[in-house]
Coordinates of C-alpha atoms in Angstrom, one line a residue:
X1 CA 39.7 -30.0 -30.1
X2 CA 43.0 -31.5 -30.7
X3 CA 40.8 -33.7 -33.6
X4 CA 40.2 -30.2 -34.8
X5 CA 43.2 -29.1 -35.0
X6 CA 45.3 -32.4 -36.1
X7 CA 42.5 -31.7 -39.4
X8 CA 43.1 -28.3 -40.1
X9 CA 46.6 -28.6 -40.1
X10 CA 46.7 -30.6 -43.0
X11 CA 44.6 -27.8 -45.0
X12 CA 47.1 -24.7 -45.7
X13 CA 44.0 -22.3 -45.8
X14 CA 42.4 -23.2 -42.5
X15 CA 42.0 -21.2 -40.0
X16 CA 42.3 -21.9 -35.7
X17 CA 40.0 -20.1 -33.4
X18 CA 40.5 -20.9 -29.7
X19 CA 36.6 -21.0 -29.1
X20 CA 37.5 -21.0 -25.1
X21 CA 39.4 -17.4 -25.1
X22 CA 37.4 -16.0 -27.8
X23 CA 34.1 -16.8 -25.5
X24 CA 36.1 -15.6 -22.5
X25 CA 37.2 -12.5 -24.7
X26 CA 33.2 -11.8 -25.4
X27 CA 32.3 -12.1 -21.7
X28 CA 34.6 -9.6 -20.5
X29 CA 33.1 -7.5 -23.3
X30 CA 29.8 -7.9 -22.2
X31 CA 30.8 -7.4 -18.5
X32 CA 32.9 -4.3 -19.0
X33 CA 30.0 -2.6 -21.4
X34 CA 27.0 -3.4 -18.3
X35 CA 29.4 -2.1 -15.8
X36 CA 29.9 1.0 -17.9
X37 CA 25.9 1.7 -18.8
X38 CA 25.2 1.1 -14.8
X39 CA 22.0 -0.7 -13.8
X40 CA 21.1 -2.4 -17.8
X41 CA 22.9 -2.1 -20.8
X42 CA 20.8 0.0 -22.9
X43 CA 22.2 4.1 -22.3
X44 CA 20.3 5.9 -20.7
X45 CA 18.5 8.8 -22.6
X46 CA 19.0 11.9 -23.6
X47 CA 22.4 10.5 -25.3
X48 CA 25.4 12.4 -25.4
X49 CA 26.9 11.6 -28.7
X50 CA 29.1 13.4 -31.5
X51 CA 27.1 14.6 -34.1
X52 CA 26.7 12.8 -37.5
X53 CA 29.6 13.7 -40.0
X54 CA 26.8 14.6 -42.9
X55 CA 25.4 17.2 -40.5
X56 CA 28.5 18.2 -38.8
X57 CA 30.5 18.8 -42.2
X58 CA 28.0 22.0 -43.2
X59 CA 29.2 23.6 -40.3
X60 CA 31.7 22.6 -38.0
X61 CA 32.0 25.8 -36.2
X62 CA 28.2 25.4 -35.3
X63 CA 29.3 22.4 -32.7
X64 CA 32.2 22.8 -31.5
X65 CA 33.4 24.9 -28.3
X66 CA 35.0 28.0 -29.1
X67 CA 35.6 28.9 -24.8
X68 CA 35.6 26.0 -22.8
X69 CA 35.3 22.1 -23.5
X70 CA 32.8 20.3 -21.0
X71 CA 33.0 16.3 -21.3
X72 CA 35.0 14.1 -22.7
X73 CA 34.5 14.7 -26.6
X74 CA 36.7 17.9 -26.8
X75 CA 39.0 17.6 -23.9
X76 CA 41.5 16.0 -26.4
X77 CA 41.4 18.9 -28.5
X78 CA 44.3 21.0 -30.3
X79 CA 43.3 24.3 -29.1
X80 CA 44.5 23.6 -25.6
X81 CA 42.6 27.1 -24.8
X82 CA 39.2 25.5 -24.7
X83 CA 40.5 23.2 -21.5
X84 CA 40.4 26.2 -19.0
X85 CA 42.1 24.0 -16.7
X86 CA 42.8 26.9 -14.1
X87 CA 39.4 28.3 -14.6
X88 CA 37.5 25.3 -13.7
X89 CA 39.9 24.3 -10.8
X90 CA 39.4 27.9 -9.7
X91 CA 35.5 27.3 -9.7
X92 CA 36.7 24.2 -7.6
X93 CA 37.9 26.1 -5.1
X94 CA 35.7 28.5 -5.0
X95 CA 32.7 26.4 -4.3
X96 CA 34.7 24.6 -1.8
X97 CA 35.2 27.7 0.0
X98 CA 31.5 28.9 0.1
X99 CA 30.4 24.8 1.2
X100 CA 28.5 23.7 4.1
X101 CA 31.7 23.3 6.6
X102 CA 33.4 20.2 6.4
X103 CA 33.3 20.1 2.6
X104 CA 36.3 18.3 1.0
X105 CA 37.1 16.8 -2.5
X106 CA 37.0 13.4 -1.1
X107 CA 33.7 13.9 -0.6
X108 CA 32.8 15.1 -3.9
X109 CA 34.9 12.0 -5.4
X110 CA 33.2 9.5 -2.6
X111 CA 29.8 10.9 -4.0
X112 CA 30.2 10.4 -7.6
X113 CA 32.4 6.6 -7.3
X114 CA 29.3 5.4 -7.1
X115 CA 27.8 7.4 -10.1
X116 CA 30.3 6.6 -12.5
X117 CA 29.0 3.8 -14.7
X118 CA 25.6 6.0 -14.4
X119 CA 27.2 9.0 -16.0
X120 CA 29.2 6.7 -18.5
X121 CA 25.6 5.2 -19.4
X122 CA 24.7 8.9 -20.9
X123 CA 27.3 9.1 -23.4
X124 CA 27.3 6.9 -26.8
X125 CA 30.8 6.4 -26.9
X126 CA 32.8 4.1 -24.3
X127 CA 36.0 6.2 -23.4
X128 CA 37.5 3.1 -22.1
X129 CA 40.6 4.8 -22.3
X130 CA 39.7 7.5 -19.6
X131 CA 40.3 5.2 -16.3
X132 CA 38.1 5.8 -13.1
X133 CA 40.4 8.8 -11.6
X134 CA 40.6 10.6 -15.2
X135 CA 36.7 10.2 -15.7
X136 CA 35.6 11.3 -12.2
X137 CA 37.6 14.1 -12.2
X138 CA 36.7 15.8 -15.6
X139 CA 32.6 15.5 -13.8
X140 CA 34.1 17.3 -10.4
X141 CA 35.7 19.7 -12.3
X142 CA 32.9 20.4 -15.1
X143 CA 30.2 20.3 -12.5
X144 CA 32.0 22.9 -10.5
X145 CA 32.6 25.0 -13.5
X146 CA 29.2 24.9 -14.1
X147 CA 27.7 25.9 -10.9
X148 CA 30.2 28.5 -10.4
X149 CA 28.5 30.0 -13.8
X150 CA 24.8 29.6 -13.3
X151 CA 24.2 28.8 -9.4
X152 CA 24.4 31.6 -6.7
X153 CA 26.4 30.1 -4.1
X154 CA 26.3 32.4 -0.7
X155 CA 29.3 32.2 1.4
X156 CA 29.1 29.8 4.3
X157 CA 32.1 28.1 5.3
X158 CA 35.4 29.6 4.1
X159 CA 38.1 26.8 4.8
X160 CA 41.6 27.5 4.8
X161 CA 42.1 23.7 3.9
X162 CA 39.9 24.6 0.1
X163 CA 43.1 25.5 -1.5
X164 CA 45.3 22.4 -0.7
X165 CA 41.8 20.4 -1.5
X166 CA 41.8 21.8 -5.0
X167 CA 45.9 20.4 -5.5
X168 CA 44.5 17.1 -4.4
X169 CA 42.0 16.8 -6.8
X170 CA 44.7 17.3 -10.0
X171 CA 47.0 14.1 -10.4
X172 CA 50.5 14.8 -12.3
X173 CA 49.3 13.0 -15.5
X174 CA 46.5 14.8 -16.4
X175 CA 46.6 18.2 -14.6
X176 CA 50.1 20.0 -16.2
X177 CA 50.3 23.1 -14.9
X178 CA 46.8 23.5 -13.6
X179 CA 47.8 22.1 -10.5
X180 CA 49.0 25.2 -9.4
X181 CA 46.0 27.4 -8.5
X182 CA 46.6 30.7 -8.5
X183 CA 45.0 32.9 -5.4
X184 CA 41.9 35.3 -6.8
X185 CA 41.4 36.5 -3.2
X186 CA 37.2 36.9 -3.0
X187 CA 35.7 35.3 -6.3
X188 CA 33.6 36.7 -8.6
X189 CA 30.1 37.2 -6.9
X190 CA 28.0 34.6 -9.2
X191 CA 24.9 35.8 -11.4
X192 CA 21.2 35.6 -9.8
X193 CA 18.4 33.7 -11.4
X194 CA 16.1 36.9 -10.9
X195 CA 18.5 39.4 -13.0
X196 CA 16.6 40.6 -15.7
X197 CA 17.5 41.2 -19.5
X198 CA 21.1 41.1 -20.6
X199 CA 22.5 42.3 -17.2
X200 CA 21.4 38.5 -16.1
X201 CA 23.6 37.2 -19.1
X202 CA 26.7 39.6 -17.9
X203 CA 26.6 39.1 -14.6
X204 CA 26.1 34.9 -14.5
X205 CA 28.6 33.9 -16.8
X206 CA 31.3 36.5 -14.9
X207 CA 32.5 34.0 -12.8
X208 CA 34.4 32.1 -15.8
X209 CA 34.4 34.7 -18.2
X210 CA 36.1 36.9 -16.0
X211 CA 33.5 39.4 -16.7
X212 CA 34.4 40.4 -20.5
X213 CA 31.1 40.5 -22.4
X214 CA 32.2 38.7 -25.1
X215 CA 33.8 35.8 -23.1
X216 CA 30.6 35.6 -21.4
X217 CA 28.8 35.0 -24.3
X218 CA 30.6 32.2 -26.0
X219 CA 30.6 30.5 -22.5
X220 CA 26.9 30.4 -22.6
X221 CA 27.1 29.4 -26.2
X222 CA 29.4 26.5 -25.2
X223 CA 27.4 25.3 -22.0
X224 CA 24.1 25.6 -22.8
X225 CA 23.7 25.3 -26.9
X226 CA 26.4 22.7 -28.0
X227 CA 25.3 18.9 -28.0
X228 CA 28.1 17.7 -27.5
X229 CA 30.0 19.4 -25.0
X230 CA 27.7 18.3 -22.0
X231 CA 27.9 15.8 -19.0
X232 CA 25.3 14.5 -17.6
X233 CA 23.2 17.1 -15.6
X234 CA 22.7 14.7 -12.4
X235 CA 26.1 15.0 -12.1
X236 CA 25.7 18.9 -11.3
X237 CA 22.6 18.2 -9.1
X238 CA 24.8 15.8 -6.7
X239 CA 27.5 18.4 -6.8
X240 CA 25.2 21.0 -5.7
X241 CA 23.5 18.7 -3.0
X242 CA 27.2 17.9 -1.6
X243 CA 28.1 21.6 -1.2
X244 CA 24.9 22.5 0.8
X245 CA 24.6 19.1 2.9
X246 CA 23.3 20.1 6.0
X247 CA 22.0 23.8 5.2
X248 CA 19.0 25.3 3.8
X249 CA 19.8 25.9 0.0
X250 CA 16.8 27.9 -1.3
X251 CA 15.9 26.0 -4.7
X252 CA 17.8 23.0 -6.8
X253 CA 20.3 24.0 -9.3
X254 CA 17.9 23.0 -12.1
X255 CA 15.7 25.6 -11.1
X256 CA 18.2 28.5 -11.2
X257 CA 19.4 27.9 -14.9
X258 CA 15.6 27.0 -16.1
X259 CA 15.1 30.4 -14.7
X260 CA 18.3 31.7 -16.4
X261 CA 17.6 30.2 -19.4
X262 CA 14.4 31.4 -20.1
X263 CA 15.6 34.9 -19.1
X264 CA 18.0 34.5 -22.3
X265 CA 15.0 33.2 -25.0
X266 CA 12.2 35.6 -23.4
X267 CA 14.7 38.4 -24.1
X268 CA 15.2 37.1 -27.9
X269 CA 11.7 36.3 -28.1
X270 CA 12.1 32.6 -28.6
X271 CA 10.2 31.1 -26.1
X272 CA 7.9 31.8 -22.8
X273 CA 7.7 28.6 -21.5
X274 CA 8.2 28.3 -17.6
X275 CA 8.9 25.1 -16.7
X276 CA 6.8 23.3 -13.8
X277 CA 8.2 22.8 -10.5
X278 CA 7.2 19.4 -11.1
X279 CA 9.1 19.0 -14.5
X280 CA 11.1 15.7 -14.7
X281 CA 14.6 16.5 -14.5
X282 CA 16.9 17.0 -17.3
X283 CA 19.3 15.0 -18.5
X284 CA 22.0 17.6 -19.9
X285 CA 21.9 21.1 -20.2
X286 CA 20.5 21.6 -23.7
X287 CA 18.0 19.6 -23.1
X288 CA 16.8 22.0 -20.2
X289 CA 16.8 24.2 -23.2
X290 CA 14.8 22.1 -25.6
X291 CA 12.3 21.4 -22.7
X292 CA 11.1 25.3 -23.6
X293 CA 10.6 25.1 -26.8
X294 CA 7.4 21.7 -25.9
X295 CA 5.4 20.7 -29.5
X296 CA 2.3 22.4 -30.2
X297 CA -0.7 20.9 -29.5
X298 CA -2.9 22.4 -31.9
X299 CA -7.1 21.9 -31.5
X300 CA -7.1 21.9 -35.5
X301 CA -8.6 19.0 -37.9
X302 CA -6.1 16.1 -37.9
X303 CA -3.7 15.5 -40.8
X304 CA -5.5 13.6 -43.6
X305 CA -4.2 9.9 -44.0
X306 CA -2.8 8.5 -46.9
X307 CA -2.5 12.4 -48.6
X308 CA 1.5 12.8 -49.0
X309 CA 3.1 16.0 -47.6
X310 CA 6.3 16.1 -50.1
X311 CA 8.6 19.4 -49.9
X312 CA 6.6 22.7 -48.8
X313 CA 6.2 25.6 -51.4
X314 CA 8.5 28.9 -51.0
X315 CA 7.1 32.0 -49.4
X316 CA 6.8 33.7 -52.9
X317 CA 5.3 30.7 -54.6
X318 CA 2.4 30.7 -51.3
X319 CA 2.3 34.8 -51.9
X320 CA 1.4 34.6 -55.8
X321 CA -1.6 32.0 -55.1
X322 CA -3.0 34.3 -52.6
X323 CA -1.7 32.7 -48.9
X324 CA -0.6 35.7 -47.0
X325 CA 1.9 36.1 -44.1
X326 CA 1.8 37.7 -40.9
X327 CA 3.4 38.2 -37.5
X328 CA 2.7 37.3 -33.9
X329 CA 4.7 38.0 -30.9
X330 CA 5.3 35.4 -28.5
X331 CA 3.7 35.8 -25.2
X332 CA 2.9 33.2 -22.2
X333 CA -0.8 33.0 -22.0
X334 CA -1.2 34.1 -25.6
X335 CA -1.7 30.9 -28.7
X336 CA 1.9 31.4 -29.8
X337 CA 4.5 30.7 -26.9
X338 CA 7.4 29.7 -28.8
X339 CA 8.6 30.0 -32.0
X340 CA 7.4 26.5 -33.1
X341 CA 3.6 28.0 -32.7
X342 CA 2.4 28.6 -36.6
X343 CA -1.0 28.3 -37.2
X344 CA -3.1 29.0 -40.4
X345 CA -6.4 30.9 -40.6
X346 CA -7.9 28.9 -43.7
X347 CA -10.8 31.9 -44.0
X348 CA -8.5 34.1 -44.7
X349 CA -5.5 32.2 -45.9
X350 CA -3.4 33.5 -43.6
X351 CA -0.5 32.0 -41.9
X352 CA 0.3 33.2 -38.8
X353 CA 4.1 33.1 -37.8
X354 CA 5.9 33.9 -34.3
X355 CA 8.5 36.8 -35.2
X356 CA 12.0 34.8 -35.6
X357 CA 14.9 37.4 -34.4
X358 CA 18.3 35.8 -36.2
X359 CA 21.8 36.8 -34.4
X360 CA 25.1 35.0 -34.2
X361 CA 23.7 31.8 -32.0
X362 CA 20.4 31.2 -33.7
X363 CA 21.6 28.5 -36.2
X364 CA 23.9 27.5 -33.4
X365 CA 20.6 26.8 -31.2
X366 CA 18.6 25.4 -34.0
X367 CA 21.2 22.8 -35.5
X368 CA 22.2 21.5 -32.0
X369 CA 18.6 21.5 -31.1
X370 CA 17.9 19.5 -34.0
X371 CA 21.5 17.4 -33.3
X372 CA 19.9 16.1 -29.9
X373 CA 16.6 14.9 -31.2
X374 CA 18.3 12.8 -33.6
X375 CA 20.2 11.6 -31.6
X376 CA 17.4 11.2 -29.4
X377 CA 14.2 10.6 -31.2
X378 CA 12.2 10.1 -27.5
X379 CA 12.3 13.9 -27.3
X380 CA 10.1 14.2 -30.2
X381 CA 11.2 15.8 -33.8
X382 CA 9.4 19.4 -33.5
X383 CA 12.2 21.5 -33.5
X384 CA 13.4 19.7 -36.4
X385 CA 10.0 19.7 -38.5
X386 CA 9.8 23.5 -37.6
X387 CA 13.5 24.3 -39.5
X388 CA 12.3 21.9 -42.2
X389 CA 9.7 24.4 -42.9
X390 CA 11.3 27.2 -42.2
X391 CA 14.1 26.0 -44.6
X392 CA 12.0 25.4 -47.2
X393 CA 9.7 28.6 -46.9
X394 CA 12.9 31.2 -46.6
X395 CA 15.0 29.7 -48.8
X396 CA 15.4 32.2 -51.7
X397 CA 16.2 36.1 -51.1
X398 CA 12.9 36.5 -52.3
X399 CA 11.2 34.7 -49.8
X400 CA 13.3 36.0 -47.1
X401 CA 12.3 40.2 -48.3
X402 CA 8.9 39.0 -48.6
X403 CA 9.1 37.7 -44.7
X404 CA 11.3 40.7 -43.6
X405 CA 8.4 43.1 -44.4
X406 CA 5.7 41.0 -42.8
X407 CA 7.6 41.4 -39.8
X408 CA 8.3 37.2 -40.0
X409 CA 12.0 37.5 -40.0
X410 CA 14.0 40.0 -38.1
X411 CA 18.0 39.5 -38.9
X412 CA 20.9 41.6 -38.3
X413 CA 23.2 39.6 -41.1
X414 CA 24.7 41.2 -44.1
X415 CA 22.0 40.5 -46.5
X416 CA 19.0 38.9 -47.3
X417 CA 20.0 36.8 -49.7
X418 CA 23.1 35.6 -46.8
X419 CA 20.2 34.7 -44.6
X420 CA 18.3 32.8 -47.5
X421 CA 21.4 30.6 -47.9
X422 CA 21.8 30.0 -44.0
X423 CA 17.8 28.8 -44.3
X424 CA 18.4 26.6 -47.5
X425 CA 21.3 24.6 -45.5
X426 CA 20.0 24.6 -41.8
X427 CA 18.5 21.3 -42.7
X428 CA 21.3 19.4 -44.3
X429 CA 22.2 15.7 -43.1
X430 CA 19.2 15.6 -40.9
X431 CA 16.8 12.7 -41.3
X432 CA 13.5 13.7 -41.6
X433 CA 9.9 12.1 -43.2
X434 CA 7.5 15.1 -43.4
X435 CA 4.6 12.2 -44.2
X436 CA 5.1 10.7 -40.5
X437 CA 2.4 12.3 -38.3
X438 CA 4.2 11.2 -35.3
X439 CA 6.6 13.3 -35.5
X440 CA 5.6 16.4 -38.1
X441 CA 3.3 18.3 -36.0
X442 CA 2.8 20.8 -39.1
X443 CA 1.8 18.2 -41.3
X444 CA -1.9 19.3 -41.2
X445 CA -0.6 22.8 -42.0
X446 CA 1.3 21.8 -44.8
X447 CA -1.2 20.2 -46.2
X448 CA -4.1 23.0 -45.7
X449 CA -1.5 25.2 -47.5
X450 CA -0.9 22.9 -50.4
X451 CA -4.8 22.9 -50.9
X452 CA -5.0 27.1 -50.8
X453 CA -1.6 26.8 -53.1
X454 CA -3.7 24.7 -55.9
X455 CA -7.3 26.8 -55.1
X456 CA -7.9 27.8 -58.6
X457 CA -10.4 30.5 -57.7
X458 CA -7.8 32.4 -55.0
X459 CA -5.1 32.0 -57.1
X460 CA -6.8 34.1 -60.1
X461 CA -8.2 36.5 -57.0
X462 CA -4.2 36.9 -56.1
X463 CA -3.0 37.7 -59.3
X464 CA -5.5 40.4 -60.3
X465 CA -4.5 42.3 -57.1
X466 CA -1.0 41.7 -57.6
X467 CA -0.9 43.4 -60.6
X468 CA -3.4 45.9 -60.5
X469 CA -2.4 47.1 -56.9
X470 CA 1.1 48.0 -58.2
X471 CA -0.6 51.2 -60.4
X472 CA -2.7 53.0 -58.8
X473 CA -4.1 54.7 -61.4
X474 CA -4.7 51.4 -63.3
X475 CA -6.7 50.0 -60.2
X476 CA -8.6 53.1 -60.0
X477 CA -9.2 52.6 -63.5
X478 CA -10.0 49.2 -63.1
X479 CA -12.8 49.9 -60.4
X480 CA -14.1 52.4 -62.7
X481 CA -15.0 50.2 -65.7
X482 CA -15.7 47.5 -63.3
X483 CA -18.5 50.2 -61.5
X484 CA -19.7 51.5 -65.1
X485 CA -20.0 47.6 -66.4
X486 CA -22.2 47.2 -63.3
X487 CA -24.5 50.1 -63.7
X488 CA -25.0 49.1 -67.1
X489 CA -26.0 45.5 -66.0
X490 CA -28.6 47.4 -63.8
X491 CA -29.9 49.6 -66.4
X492 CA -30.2 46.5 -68.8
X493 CA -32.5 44.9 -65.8
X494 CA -34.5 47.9 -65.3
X495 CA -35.5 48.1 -69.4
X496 CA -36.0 43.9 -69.7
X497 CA -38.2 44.4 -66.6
X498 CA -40.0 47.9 -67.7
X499 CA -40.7 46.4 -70.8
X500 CA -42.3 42.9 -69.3
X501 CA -44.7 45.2 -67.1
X502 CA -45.5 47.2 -69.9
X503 CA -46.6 44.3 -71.9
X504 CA -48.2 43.4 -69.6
X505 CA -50.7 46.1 -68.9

């Protein structure tokens, strides 16, 4: 080494690298990043990550909290609104004061040590600057949060020691002012996983949204549909397990919010699923949600190989060459049990699409939907390949009128040709190869349209009844001439064939 450096120094453009603390530097690296991704240093899947800058700079306001920030992405954010320190310590206490008896922060925090390079394994970004205490105490206070939203807790212990538990759990650097906790006397009484319709929705999210319809809504918005304002959802599960240690809880929190989720898409007639009792376990809360909307599994002829998808055809462009439209309602025993069911009669030429009811959160649910699987392409790309086609099919205000009056698109929005440029940019910055059968299920479809698009025969069919079906005198006119011509034909048969047998006698 000193060899090494005795030559360099005599060259004025060399440069000196301790090999010894830059291998030392590496190590410590290495060792830091496996003790942060827990058992192996791959992270563990679904990933919690901030979504892509080409897809997030359409619309920013589609991913980021509005309410409350959960996790570590938004917690350094301006709007110091979003924090809802006191709400969440609130939901701290609360939960603490409905626990199995003997329930105290240190045992939450003794629970989770364990956890944490678990939990850190989830996200894709480090956050080496959030020590231990910082880190663990965001999950306490976002699981609690959480629970106290979506999970019935009945009372069952109510200790006077819950308040000065809560002050413990908020150090002087990161707390502020929150460590005060303000007394609410008896909380609000949570929501129950068996409310129906939007009295469900009201009634769960009142215990942070302080019952104000509105605040209620953008909490669920925040919680359930954004991808990255999530923690991990084992997290909530040994939270929940904490509090009832000891007592008969009647179902795991995963249960309850599956439940209450699919209360929320039944009622905007997005999806029936019911998850399985046996259903592997989530790993975040909007991927509970994406586990309702499963791919198709259609019984139809397989995509053909080596015949290229490209972009689909508009809904007018399908209409003119004779492919019609039509509606079906969603139901849970029925063909179509989501919105990602389309199938296509190729008899009749008719595609068959599940009713799609567009309010305030729909693009909200479809881009982050499509924001975890590509982040996470394990979960499958269906949601994705379903707004590719519905992108490309509603894109014009033609296509969308044409869609509203087959009952295809239902939308509250301003206009229809506001709704056709929502369509036309739901699909911007997302990666996406329609060709790949792996992971476009409607690749068969789009390829049995493409053949009824380019039938010669149909198309002619579709263009004499578009334009003679707008007059109806015309197309009573035209069935006229087309009856005369035809009883002409027969009396011309009738004479060649008269004559024939009268030659013939």
């Amino acid at each position: 080494m000193e060899d090494q450096q005795e030559q360099s120094s005599g060259d004025p453009h060399a440069v000196v690298v301790d090999i010894t603390s830059f291998a030392q530097a590496m190590e410590q690296e290495l060792a830091e990043r496996h003790q942060h991704h827990g058992d192996g240093s791959v992270p563990c899947t679904p990933t919690i990550a901030m979504v892509h800058d080409l897809t997030r700079n359409v619309d920013e306001q589609e991913y980021d909290p509005h309410y409350v920030s959960i996790g570590p992405y938004h917690r350094k954010t301006t709007r110091k609104d979003i924090i809802r320190e006191d709400d969440k310590l609130t939901s701290l206490y609360t939960i603490l004061s409905r626990s199995s008896p003997g329930t105290t922060v240190q045992k939450y925090i003794d629970g989770l040590a364990p956890l944490e390079g678990r939990a850190r394994s989830f996200y894709a970004h480090r956050f080496s600057e959030m020590n231990s205490f910082v880190f663990l105490r965001m999950l306490l206070l976002d699981a609690c949060y959480l629970l106290h939203c979506f999970v019935n807790f009945n009372p069952q212990n109510s200790s006077s020691a819950a308040n000065e538990q809560v002050m413990m759990s908020s150090p002087a650097p990161e707390a502020g002012d929150a460590n005060i906790v303000r007394e609410h006397g008896s909380p609000a009484a949570n929501g129950h996983a068996h409310a129906q319709g939007g009295d469900q929705e009201t009634s769960t999210a009142s215990a942070a949204g302080g019952g104000n319809k509105l605040e209620d809504g953008w909490v669920v918005r925040d919680v359930l549909y954004l991808a990255e304002n999530q923690i991990p959802y084992f997290v909530i599960d040994k939270i929940h397990n904490l509090a009832f240690s000891g007592s008969q809880d009647p179902q795991p929190p995963v249960k309850t919010i599956a439940q209450y989720i699919s209360s929320i898409l039944q009622k905007q007639q997005y999806s029936m699923v019911e998850l399985d009792d046996d259903a592997p376990p989530p790993g975040n809360l909007l991927h509970l949600l994406h586990m309702h909307f499963p791919e198709p599994k259609y019984a139809a002829s397989p995509p053909r190989i080596g015949e290229t998808v490209g972009r689909c055809r508009t809904a007018m462009e399908y209409h003119i060459n004779g492919v019609n439209f039509k509606c079906c309602t969603i139901s849970a025993i029925g063909k179509a049990r989501c919105i990602l069911d389309l199938t296509l009669d190729r008899a009749s030429g008719t595609l068959v699409v599940p009713r799609l009811n567009i309010d305030a959160n729909t693009w909200c649910i479809l881009r982050n939907l499509m924001a975890l699987e590509q982040l996470n392409p394990a979960l499958g790309c269906h949601v994705t390949a379903y707004c590719s086609f519905m992108s490309q099919l509603a894109c014009t205000t033609a296509d969308v009128e044409l869609l509203s009056r087959r009952g295809v698109i239902e939308h509250r929005l301003g206009n229809n040709g506001e709704v056709a440029a929502l369509f036309s940019n739901l699909c911007k910055g997302i990666e996406f190869d329609p060709d790949d059968p792996g992971i476009n299920y409607l690749r068969a479809t789009c390829q049995a349209l493409d053949e009824l698009y380019r039938s010669r025969p149909r198309r002619w069919m579709a263009l004499l009844v578009q334009k003679y079906s707008k007059n109806p005198w015309l197309a009573v006119g035209v069935m006229a001439g087309a009856f005369g011509l035809l009883c002409a034909i027969v009396q011309a048969v009738y004479s060649v064939l008269s004559y024939f047998q009268g030659a013939a006698k």
